[in-house]
Amino acid sequence: MRLTRALSGALIVVTLASCSPSGASDQQVARSGTAGAAGIGDADFPNDGNGGYDVGHYTLALAYDPATRQLAGTATIDAKATENLSSFNLDLHGFTVGSVTIGGQPAAFTRSGDEMTVTANLPKGATFRAAVTYQGEPQPVRDSPNLGTYGFVPTSDGSFVTSEPNGAKTWFPGNDHPADKATYEFRLTVPDGVTAIANGELAGEPTSKGGKTTFVWRETHPMVSYLATMTTGKFLVKTGDSEGGIPVYAAVDPRYQSQLNRLFEISGRITDYWTTVFGPYPFKSTGGIVDDFASGYALENQTKPIYGGFEPDEGIISHELAHQWFGDSVSISRWKDLWLNEGFATYAEWLWSEHQGQATAQQIFDRHYSNANDPMWNYPPGVAQKSDLFNNAVYYRGAMALHALRVTVGDDAFFTIIRRWAADHRYGNATTEQFTALAEEVSGQKLGELFGQWLFDKGRPNALP
Ligand code: ARG
Ligand code: ZN
């Protein structure tokens, strides 16, 4: 999604016919259009996302039955052509596709691996609506090195959906790369008694008919594809407002019943605190989900971080909620910049510890620095490696880079930089170069040497003064 586009503006839906008023120009459009690229242009992940268009909004009308593990429905994609197109791609892993329409007219498509190619003559600048009807048993990405199992993971009572980095394609067709953010509506149908949880807020009370309940959720702020979720199953839910007035939605699998009040209270309290450090909360609600699927990690799903099969402590809750600013509102546009998410969220854990009167950020920094043999000294976090994206260096050395910046420029300039970062790129995408430029601008200092040592060079950087 481009930010210049009105978020609430009505979409003009073009049909194939309206793109080309006569048969003759039909031919011309066909000749002048090119096939949209199979990838969005991330050198490390050449097939992720797609070229030639920009999604504004997804409407995912999906039914899931935990007993049969069948997911079925229609994904409607409102997008804009950014080139003259004769075809474009969608990312989709598995499933049987029944039909594709563009502007309501049937469109031809082919599939190869996780790429689906849709034939459509779309002039540059045209807005269009693609609808894909599909069904099947979701196949999550399993045991990927360093990433475990991710995407749409069936559980005993529903689904655990965490898609970072590229698992959105395991449950809906789209432009599966963080460079293309979009708003979402989820219309999720599950058997009565099952709760379906997505991002954003409920559009009303769930409605039940013929033994099935439909939950409508809307995420009205732009979101990257890997943060979209449809977590389903038996859940205990608690809602209300934080002390600061932010709506909170907390849900736990019955196995974690004892955690519900705690999750609700801590998530609200930490979200409130982060608004005093990072600036206004970017979304309309906050919260968290504890499911009984032991993923071994948590994910900062927009408005609803999810914790996979463990009781989250304040440290990890502070991490996932800091991601709402860093990663979710301000998003990366290429995976090598991942420290902008993980380094920031890890540094937030240190700030929370300090705020709680526990170890200070300086003490935590010193503890990491003192280990001269830590393997992270061989992994410069400013360039996350595709084969080992979530290496500890991206988290801890990334956080240390921020602490080194703080000590170098002083607290006033440092927290101004952090708040400006959240404000300047709110709901958008940004790069490491933009961050280092902002740090130099705000501090008035040349910081090339500092960032070089902490982000880009191998070896343990010089000790802080
Ligand atoms: N962003 C998550 C966190 O640090 C980690 C996600 C890891 N992804 C994965 N497929 N294991 O909070
Ligand atoms: Zn994280």
Short mmCIF file of N, CA, C and O in Angstrom, two decimals, residues 116-236:
data_model
loop_
_atom_site.label_atom_id
_atom_site.label_comp_id
_atom_site.label_asym_id
_atom_site.label_seq_id
_atom_site.Cartn_x
_atom_site.Cartn_y
_atom_site.Cartn_z
N MET A 116 1.57 -18.08 -8.41
CA MET A 116 0.38 -18.20 -9.23
C MET A 116 0.41 -17.00 -10.18
O MET A 116 0.64 -15.88 -9.75
N THR A 117 0.22 -17.26 -11.48
CA THR A 117 0.28 -16.17 -12.46
C THR A 117 -1.12 -15.95 -13.03
O THR A 117 -1.74 -16.89 -13.54
N VAL A 118 -1.61 -14.73 -12.92
CA VAL A 118 -2.96 -14.38 -13.37
C VAL A 118 -2.84 -13.51 -14.61
O VAL A 118 -2.11 -12.52 -14.62
N THR A 119 -3.54 -13.90 -15.67
CA THR A 119 -3.52 -13.09 -16.90
C THR A 119 -4.48 -11.92 -16.75
O THR A 119 -5.64 -12.11 -16.38
N ALA A 120 -3.99 -10.72 -17.00
CA ALA A 120 -4.83 -9.53 -16.89
C ALA A 120 -4.13 -8.38 -17.59
O ALA A 120 -2.94 -8.17 -17.37
N ASN A 121 -4.87 -7.67 -18.42
CA ASN A 121 -4.30 -6.47 -19.04
C ASN A 121 -4.67 -5.28 -18.19
O ASN A 121 -5.83 -4.88 -18.13
N LEU A 122 -3.69 -4.73 -17.53
CA LEU A 122 -3.93 -3.63 -16.60
C LEU A 122 -2.96 -2.50 -16.91
O LEU A 122 -1.75 -2.67 -16.80
N PRO A 123 -3.49 -1.34 -17.31
CA PRO A 123 -2.58 -0.23 -17.56
C PRO A 123 -2.01 0.30 -16.24
O PRO A 123 -2.67 0.23 -15.20
N LYS A 124 -0.82 0.81 -16.31
CA LYS A 124 -0.19 1.41 -15.13
C LYS A 124 -1.13 2.41 -14.48
O LYS A 124 -1.72 3.24 -15.17
N GLY A 125 -1.30 2.32 -13.19
CA GLY A 125 -2.15 3.25 -12.46
C GLY A 125 -3.57 2.75 -12.25
O GLY A 125 -4.32 3.31 -11.44
N ALA A 126 -3.97 1.68 -12.97
CA ALA A 126 -5.34 1.16 -12.83
C ALA A 126 -5.50 0.48 -11.47
O ALA A 126 -4.63 -0.26 -11.02
N THR A 127 -6.63 0.75 -10.83
CA THR A 127 -6.95 -0.02 -9.63
C THR A 127 -7.78 -1.21 -10.07
O THR A 127 -8.53 -1.12 -11.05
N PHE A 128 -7.60 -2.33 -9.42
CA PHE A 128 -8.36 -3.51 -9.81
C PHE A 128 -8.66 -4.35 -8.59
O PHE A 128 -8.03 -4.20 -7.54
N ARG A 129 -9.67 -5.20 -8.74
CA ARG A 129 -10.05 -6.12 -7.66
C ARG A 129 -9.90 -7.55 -8.17
O ARG A 129 -10.54 -7.94 -9.15
N ALA A 130 -9.02 -8.31 -7.53
CA ALA A 130 -8.84 -9.72 -7.88
C ALA A 130 -9.48 -10.56 -6.79
O ALA A 130 -9.32 -10.26 -5.60
N ALA A 131 -10.23 -11.57 -7.16
CA ALA A 131 -10.84 -12.46 -6.16
C ALA A 131 -10.41 -13.89 -6.47
O ALA A 131 -10.52 -14.35 -7.60
N VAL A 132 -9.89 -14.57 -5.45
CA VAL A 132 -9.39 -15.94 -5.61
C VAL A 132 -10.18 -16.84 -4.67
O VAL A 132 -10.21 -16.61 -3.45
N THR A 133 -10.84 -17.85 -5.24
CA THR A 133 -11.58 -18.82 -4.42
C THR A 133 -10.75 -20.10 -4.35
O THR A 133 -10.26 -20.58 -5.38
N TYR A 134 -10.54 -20.59 -3.12
CA TYR A 134 -9.61 -21.73 -2.96
C TYR A 134 -10.00 -22.55 -1.75
O TYR A 134 -10.77 -22.11 -0.89
N GLN A 135 -9.48 -23.78 -1.71
CA GLN A 135 -9.73 -24.62 -0.54
C GLN A 135 -8.69 -25.72 -0.44
O GLN A 135 -8.01 -26.04 -1.40
N GLY A 136 -8.59 -26.28 0.77
CA GLY A 136 -7.64 -27.38 0.98
C GLY A 136 -7.12 -27.37 2.40
O GLY A 136 -7.55 -26.56 3.23
N GLU A 137 -6.20 -28.29 2.67
CA GLU A 137 -5.60 -28.35 4.00
C GLU A 137 -4.33 -27.51 4.01
O GLU A 137 -3.41 -27.79 3.24
N PRO A 138 -4.26 -26.49 4.86
CA PRO A 138 -3.06 -25.65 4.88
C PRO A 138 -1.82 -26.47 5.19
O PRO A 138 -1.85 -27.37 6.03
N GLN A 139 -0.74 -26.17 4.49
CA GLN A 139 0.54 -26.85 4.69
C GLN A 139 1.54 -25.82 5.20
O GLN A 139 2.11 -25.08 4.41
N PRO A 140 1.75 -25.77 6.52
CA PRO A 140 2.72 -24.79 7.02
C PRO A 140 4.13 -25.14 6.54
O PRO A 140 4.38 -26.25 6.10
N VAL A 141 5.01 -24.16 6.65
CA VAL A 141 6.41 -24.41 6.33
C VAL A 141 7.00 -25.12 7.54
O VAL A 141 6.91 -24.61 8.66
N ARG A 142 7.52 -26.34 7.33
CA ARG A 142 7.95 -27.15 8.48
C ARG A 142 9.45 -27.23 8.61
O ARG A 142 10.16 -27.47 7.65
N ASP A 143 9.91 -27.02 9.85
CA ASP A 143 11.30 -27.27 10.20
C ASP A 143 12.30 -26.62 9.26
O ASP A 143 13.33 -27.19 8.92
N SER A 144 11.97 -25.42 8.85
CA SER A 144 12.91 -24.64 8.06
C SER A 144 14.10 -24.33 8.98
O SER A 144 13.91 -24.04 10.14
N PRO A 145 15.34 -24.39 8.49
CA PRO A 145 16.49 -24.17 9.38
C PRO A 145 16.35 -22.83 10.13
O PRO A 145 16.09 -21.82 9.49
N ASN A 146 16.49 -22.87 11.41
CA ASN A 146 16.40 -21.69 12.29
C ASN A 146 15.00 -21.09 12.43
O ASN A 146 14.82 -20.16 13.19
N LEU A 147 14.04 -21.55 11.66
CA LEU A 147 12.72 -20.90 11.69
C LEU A 147 11.64 -21.82 12.25
O LEU A 147 10.54 -21.37 12.53
N GLY A 148 11.95 -23.10 12.40
CA GLY A 148 10.95 -24.03 12.92
C GLY A 148 9.79 -24.16 11.96
O GLY A 148 9.95 -24.12 10.75
N THR A 149 8.58 -24.32 12.53
CA THR A 149 7.37 -24.46 11.73
C THR A 149 6.63 -23.14 11.79
O THR A 149 6.44 -22.58 12.86
N TYR A 150 6.22 -22.63 10.65
CA TYR A 150 5.50 -21.35 10.65
C TYR A 150 4.50 -21.29 9.51
O TYR A 150 4.49 -22.13 8.62
N GLY A 151 3.64 -20.26 9.58
CA GLY A 151 2.54 -20.16 8.63
C GLY A 151 1.27 -20.60 9.35
O GLY A 151 1.14 -20.42 10.57
N PHE A 152 0.35 -21.18 8.62
CA PHE A 152 -0.92 -21.64 9.20
C PHE A 152 -0.69 -23.05 9.75
O PHE A 152 -0.58 -24.02 9.01
N VAL A 153 -0.59 -23.17 11.08
CA VAL A 153 -0.30 -24.46 11.71
C VAL A 153 -1.57 -25.00 12.35
O VAL A 153 -2.09 -24.39 13.30
N PRO A 154 -2.12 -26.12 11.86
CA PRO A 154 -3.28 -26.71 12.52
C PRO A 154 -2.92 -27.17 13.93
O PRO A 154 -1.83 -27.70 14.16
N THR A 155 -3.82 -26.93 14.89
CA THR A 155 -3.62 -27.40 16.27
C THR A 155 -4.78 -28.35 16.59
O THR A 155 -5.68 -28.54 15.78
N SER A 156 -4.76 -28.93 17.81
CA SER A 156 -5.80 -29.91 18.14
C SER A 156 -7.19 -29.28 18.11
O SER A 156 -8.17 -29.95 17.79
N ASP A 157 -7.29 -27.98 18.44
CA ASP A 157 -8.62 -27.37 18.49
C ASP A 157 -8.80 -26.21 17.51
O ASP A 157 -9.80 -25.51 17.56
N GLY A 158 -7.82 -26.00 16.63
CA GLY A 158 -7.96 -24.86 15.71
C GLY A 158 -6.69 -24.61 14.92
O GLY A 158 -6.18 -25.52 14.26
N SER A 159 -6.20 -23.38 15.00
CA SER A 159 -5.02 -23.03 14.21
C SER A 159 -4.19 -22.00 14.94
O SER A 159 -4.71 -21.14 15.66
N PHE A 160 -2.88 -22.12 14.76
CA PHE A 160 -1.89 -21.19 15.33
C PHE A 160 -1.21 -20.56 14.12
O PHE A 160 -0.56 -21.27 13.34
N VAL A 161 -1.41 -19.26 13.93
CA VAL A 161 -0.97 -18.66 12.67
C VAL A 161 0.06 -17.56 12.91
O VAL A 161 -0.27 -16.48 13.38
N THR A 162 1.33 -17.90 12.63
CA THR A 162 2.45 -16.97 12.77
C THR A 162 3.28 -17.08 11.49
O THR A 162 3.80 -18.15 11.19
N SER A 163 3.37 -16.03 10.72
CA SER A 163 3.87 -16.19 9.36
C SER A 163 5.23 -15.56 9.06
O SER A 163 5.65 -15.58 7.91
N GLU A 164 5.90 -14.99 10.05
CA GLU A 164 7.20 -14.40 9.73
C GLU A 164 8.22 -15.50 9.40
O GLU A 164 8.31 -16.47 10.16
N PRO A 165 8.98 -15.44 8.30
CA PRO A 165 9.03 -14.28 7.41
C PRO A 165 8.08 -14.35 6.19
O PRO A 165 7.69 -13.31 5.70
N ASN A 166 7.76 -15.53 5.72
CA ASN A 166 7.02 -15.58 4.45
C ASN A 166 5.97 -16.70 4.45
O ASN A 166 5.81 -17.41 3.45
N GLY A 167 5.24 -16.81 5.56
CA GLY A 167 4.24 -17.88 5.67
C GLY A 167 2.81 -17.44 5.41
O GLY A 167 1.88 -18.25 5.51
N ALA A 168 2.59 -16.17 5.05
CA ALA A 168 1.21 -15.75 4.75
C ALA A 168 0.67 -16.56 3.58
O ALA A 168 -0.51 -16.90 3.52
N LYS A 169 1.56 -16.91 2.65
CA LYS A 169 1.15 -17.68 1.47
C LYS A 169 0.64 -19.08 1.84
O LYS A 169 0.08 -19.76 0.99
N THR A 170 0.84 -19.52 3.09
CA THR A 170 0.31 -20.82 3.49
C THR A 170 -1.16 -20.73 3.87
O THR A 170 -1.77 -21.75 4.20
N TRP A 171 -1.74 -19.50 3.83
CA TRP A 171 -3.19 -19.44 4.10
C TRP A 171 -3.97 -18.44 3.25
O TRP A 171 -5.18 -18.54 3.18
N PHE A 172 -3.28 -17.53 2.56
CA PHE A 172 -4.02 -16.70 1.60
C PHE A 172 -3.10 -16.26 0.46
O PHE A 172 -1.91 -16.08 0.66
N PRO A 173 -3.68 -16.08 -0.73
CA PRO A 173 -2.89 -15.62 -1.87
C PRO A 173 -2.66 -14.11 -1.73
O PRO A 173 -3.57 -13.37 -1.33
N GLY A 174 -1.46 -13.65 -2.07
CA GLY A 174 -1.21 -12.21 -1.96
C GLY A 174 0.19 -11.85 -2.33
O GLY A 174 0.90 -12.60 -3.02
N ASN A 175 0.58 -10.68 -1.87
CA ASN A 175 1.91 -10.15 -2.11
C ASN A 175 2.67 -10.32 -0.81
O ASN A 175 2.66 -9.44 0.05
N ASP A 176 3.29 -11.52 -0.66
CA ASP A 176 3.81 -11.93 0.65
C ASP A 176 5.23 -11.42 0.90
O ASP A 176 6.20 -12.18 0.88
N HIS A 177 5.30 -10.13 1.16
CA HIS A 177 6.59 -9.50 1.50
C HIS A 177 6.28 -8.20 2.26
O HIS A 177 5.33 -7.50 1.90
N PRO A 178 7.09 -7.88 3.29
CA PRO A 178 6.77 -6.69 4.10
C PRO A 178 6.81 -5.37 3.34
O PRO A 178 6.29 -4.36 3.85
N ALA A 179 7.39 -5.35 2.14
CA ALA A 179 7.43 -4.07 1.41
C ALA A 179 6.05 -3.62 0.94
O ALA A 179 5.87 -2.45 0.60
N ASP A 180 5.08 -4.52 0.88
CA ASP A 180 3.73 -4.13 0.42
C ASP A 180 2.74 -4.27 1.57
O ASP A 180 2.19 -5.33 1.82
N LYS A 181 2.51 -3.14 2.27
CA LYS A 181 1.56 -3.16 3.39
C LYS A 181 0.15 -2.88 2.89
O LYS A 181 -0.04 -2.21 1.89
N ALA A 182 -0.84 -3.39 3.61
CA ALA A 182 -2.23 -3.20 3.20
C ALA A 182 -3.13 -3.28 4.43
O ALA A 182 -2.72 -3.78 5.48
N THR A 183 -4.35 -2.78 4.29
CA THR A 183 -5.34 -2.96 5.35
C THR A 183 -6.07 -4.30 5.10
O THR A 183 -5.99 -4.86 3.99
N TYR A 184 -6.74 -4.80 6.13
CA TYR A 184 -7.34 -6.13 6.05
C TYR A 184 -8.73 -6.16 6.66
O TYR A 184 -8.99 -5.52 7.68
N GLU A 185 -9.60 -6.96 6.04
CA GLU A 185 -10.84 -7.38 6.71
C GLU A 185 -10.84 -8.91 6.71
O GLU A 185 -10.54 -9.54 5.70
N PHE A 186 -11.16 -9.48 7.86
CA PHE A 186 -11.21 -10.94 8.01
C PHE A 186 -12.64 -11.31 8.33
O PHE A 186 -13.23 -10.79 9.29
N ARG A 187 -13.23 -12.21 7.55
CA ARG A 187 -14.56 -12.74 7.84
C ARG A 187 -14.36 -14.23 8.06
O ARG A 187 -14.23 -14.99 7.11
N LEU A 188 -14.25 -14.62 9.32
CA LEU A 188 -13.78 -15.97 9.65
C LEU A 188 -14.91 -16.80 10.22
O LEU A 188 -15.53 -16.44 11.23
N THR A 189 -15.16 -17.93 9.57
CA THR A 189 -16.26 -18.82 9.98
C THR A 189 -15.69 -20.11 10.55
O THR A 189 -14.85 -20.76 9.92
N VAL A 190 -16.14 -20.44 11.76
CA VAL A 190 -15.66 -21.64 12.47
C VAL A 190 -16.86 -22.33 13.11
O VAL A 190 -17.93 -21.72 13.26
N PRO A 191 -16.70 -23.59 13.53
CA PRO A 191 -17.82 -24.24 14.21
C PRO A 191 -18.20 -23.49 15.49
O PRO A 191 -17.32 -22.91 16.15
N ASP A 192 -19.48 -23.50 15.85
CA ASP A 192 -19.92 -22.88 17.10
C ASP A 192 -19.06 -23.38 18.26
O ASP A 192 -18.73 -24.57 18.31
N GLY A 193 -18.70 -22.49 19.15
CA GLY A 193 -17.87 -22.88 20.29
C GLY A 193 -16.40 -22.62 20.07
O GLY A 193 -15.61 -22.59 21.01
N VAL A 194 -16.01 -22.43 18.80
CA VAL A 194 -14.62 -22.09 18.48
C VAL A 194 -14.54 -20.57 18.36
O VAL A 194 -15.46 -19.93 17.84
N THR A 195 -13.44 -19.99 18.85
CA THR A 195 -13.22 -18.55 18.73
C THR A 195 -12.23 -18.32 17.59
O THR A 195 -11.24 -19.03 17.48
N ALA A 196 -12.53 -17.34 16.74
CA ALA A 196 -11.61 -16.97 15.66
C ALA A 196 -11.08 -15.56 15.93
O ALA A 196 -11.86 -14.62 16.10
N ILE A 197 -9.76 -15.45 16.01
CA ILE A 197 -9.12 -14.18 16.40
C ILE A 197 -8.23 -13.71 15.26
O ILE A 197 -7.39 -14.46 14.76
N ALA A 198 -8.41 -12.45 14.87
CA ALA A 198 -7.54 -11.88 13.84
C ALA A 198 -7.02 -10.54 14.34
O ALA A 198 -7.20 -10.17 15.50
N ASN A 199 -6.39 -9.80 13.46
CA ASN A 199 -5.81 -8.51 13.85
C ASN A 199 -6.88 -7.43 13.88
O ASN A 199 -7.92 -7.55 13.26
N GLY A 200 -6.57 -6.35 14.58
CA GLY A 200 -7.48 -5.22 14.62
C GLY A 200 -8.60 -5.46 15.61
O GLY A 200 -8.41 -6.06 16.67
N GLU A 201 -9.80 -5.00 15.25
CA GLU A 201 -10.91 -5.03 16.18
C GLU A 201 -12.09 -5.78 15.57
O GLU A 201 -12.27 -5.81 14.35
N LEU A 202 -12.93 -6.35 16.44
CA LEU A 202 -14.16 -7.00 15.98
C LEU A 202 -15.10 -5.94 15.43
O LEU A 202 -15.28 -4.88 16.03
N ALA A 203 -15.73 -6.25 14.30
CA ALA A 203 -16.65 -5.29 13.68
C ALA A 203 -18.04 -5.36 14.32
O ALA A 203 -18.90 -4.56 14.00
N GLY A 204 -18.27 -6.30 15.21
CA GLY A 204 -19.56 -6.45 15.88
C GLY A 204 -19.55 -7.77 16.60
O GLY A 204 -18.52 -8.44 16.66
N GLU A 205 -20.69 -8.13 17.15
CA GLU A 205 -20.79 -9.43 17.82
C GLU A 205 -20.72 -10.53 16.76
O GLU A 205 -21.24 -10.38 15.66
N PRO A 206 -20.06 -11.65 17.06
CA PRO A 206 -20.07 -12.77 16.12
C PRO A 206 -21.50 -13.25 15.88
O PRO A 206 -22.35 -13.15 16.77
N THR A 207 -21.76 -13.72 14.66
CA THR A 207 -23.11 -14.21 14.35
C THR A 207 -23.06 -15.70 14.10
O THR A 207 -22.10 -16.22 13.54
N SER A 208 -24.12 -16.40 14.53
CA SER A 208 -24.14 -17.85 14.41
C SER A 208 -25.30 -18.29 13.53
O SER A 208 -26.40 -17.74 13.61
N LYS A 209 -25.04 -19.28 12.68
CA LYS A 209 -26.06 -19.79 11.77
C LYS A 209 -25.68 -21.21 11.37
O LYS A 209 -24.54 -21.45 10.96
N GLY A 210 -26.62 -22.13 11.51
CA GLY A 210 -26.39 -23.51 11.05
C GLY A 210 -25.18 -24.17 11.69
O GLY A 210 -24.47 -24.93 11.03
N GLY A 211 -24.93 -23.85 12.97
CA GLY A 211 -23.82 -24.51 13.66
C GLY A 211 -22.46 -23.86 13.44
O GLY A 211 -21.44 -24.35 13.91
N LYS A 212 -22.47 -22.74 12.69
CA LYS A 212 -21.19 -22.06 12.42
C LYS A 212 -21.26 -20.62 12.91
O LYS A 212 -22.31 -19.97 12.82
N THR A 213 -20.14 -20.12 13.40
CA THR A 213 -20.07 -18.74 13.87
C THR A 213 -19.09 -17.96 13.00
O THR A 213 -18.02 -18.47 12.67
N THR A 214 -19.51 -16.76 12.65
CA THR A 214 -18.64 -15.90 11.84
C THR A 214 -18.18 -14.70 12.66
O THR A 214 -19.00 -14.00 13.27
N PHE A 215 -16.87 -14.51 12.69
CA PHE A 215 -16.24 -13.37 13.38
C PHE A 215 -15.70 -12.43 12.31
O PHE A 215 -14.96 -12.87 11.42
N VAL A 216 -16.06 -11.15 12.39
CA VAL A 216 -15.54 -10.16 11.43
C VAL A 216 -14.57 -9.24 12.17
O VAL A 216 -14.94 -8.57 13.14
N TRP A 217 -13.33 -9.24 11.71
CA TRP A 217 -12.27 -8.41 12.29
C TRP A 217 -11.77 -7.43 11.24
O TRP A 217 -11.65 -7.81 10.07
N ARG A 218 -11.46 -6.21 11.66
CA ARG A 218 -10.91 -5.23 10.71
C ARG A 218 -9.61 -4.64 11.25
O ARG A 218 -9.58 -4.14 12.37
N GLU A 219 -8.58 -4.73 10.44
CA GLU A 219 -7.33 -4.02 10.73
C GLU A 219 -7.29 -2.83 9.80
O GLU A 219 -7.07 -2.98 8.60
N THR A 220 -7.55 -1.66 10.35
CA THR A 220 -7.72 -0.47 9.51
C THR A 220 -6.39 0.27 9.28
O THR A 220 -6.37 1.27 8.56
N HIS A 221 -5.32 -0.19 9.93
CA HIS A 221 -4.01 0.40 9.67
C HIS A 221 -3.20 -0.55 8.79
O HIS A 221 -3.35 -1.77 8.91
N PRO A 222 -2.35 0.00 7.94
CA PRO A 222 -1.57 -0.86 7.05
C PRO A 222 -0.80 -1.92 7.84
O PRO A 222 -0.29 -1.64 8.93
N MET A 223 -0.71 -3.11 7.27
CA MET A 223 -0.06 -4.23 7.96
C MET A 223 0.73 -5.05 6.95
O MET A 223 0.29 -5.25 5.82
N VAL A 224 1.88 -5.56 7.38
CA VAL A 224 2.65 -6.46 6.51
C VAL A 224 2.00 -7.85 6.54
O VAL A 224 1.34 -8.21 7.52
N SER A 225 2.23 -8.62 5.48
CA SER A 225 1.53 -9.90 5.37
C SER A 225 1.90 -10.88 6.48
O SER A 225 1.05 -11.65 6.96
N TYR A 226 3.16 -10.86 6.96
CA TYR A 226 3.55 -11.87 7.94
C TYR A 226 2.91 -11.66 9.31
O TYR A 226 2.98 -12.53 10.17
N LEU A 227 2.30 -10.47 9.52
CA LEU A 227 1.67 -10.21 10.82
C LEU A 227 0.18 -10.55 10.84
O LEU A 227 -0.46 -10.47 11.89
N ALA A 228 -0.36 -10.91 9.68
CA ALA A 228 -1.79 -11.26 9.63
C ALA A 228 -1.98 -12.61 10.33
O ALA A 228 -1.17 -13.52 10.18
N THR A 229 -3.07 -12.73 11.10
CA THR A 229 -3.32 -14.01 11.76
C THR A 229 -4.79 -14.38 11.71
O THR A 229 -5.66 -13.51 11.60
N MET A 230 -5.06 -15.68 11.71
CA MET A 230 -6.41 -16.17 12.02
C MET A 230 -6.20 -17.33 13.00
O MET A 230 -6.11 -18.48 12.63
N THR A 231 -6.06 -16.95 14.25
CA THR A 231 -5.82 -17.93 15.30
C THR A 231 -7.18 -18.43 15.77
O THR A 231 -8.05 -17.63 16.12
N THR A 232 -7.39 -19.74 15.72
CA THR A 232 -8.70 -20.28 16.08
C THR A 232 -8.54 -21.39 17.11
O THR A 232 -7.48 -22.00 17.24
N GLY A 233 -9.62 -21.64 17.84
CA GLY A 233 -9.61 -22.72 18.84
C GLY A 233 -10.49 -22.34 20.02
O GLY A 233 -11.25 -21.37 19.97
N LYS A 234 -10.36 -23.13 21.08
CA LYS A 234 -11.08 -22.79 22.31
C LYS A 234 -10.25 -21.74 23.04
O LYS A 234 -9.07 -21.95 23.31
N PHE A 235 -10.87 -20.62 23.35
CA PHE A 235 -10.15 -19.54 24.04
C PHE A 235 -11.00 -18.92 25.13
O PHE A 235 -12.22 -18.80 24.99
N LEU A 236 -10.34 -18.51 26.21
CA LEU A 236 -10.96 -17.66 27.23
C LEU A 236 -10.51 -16.24 26.90
O LEU A 236 -9.33 -16.02 26.63
#
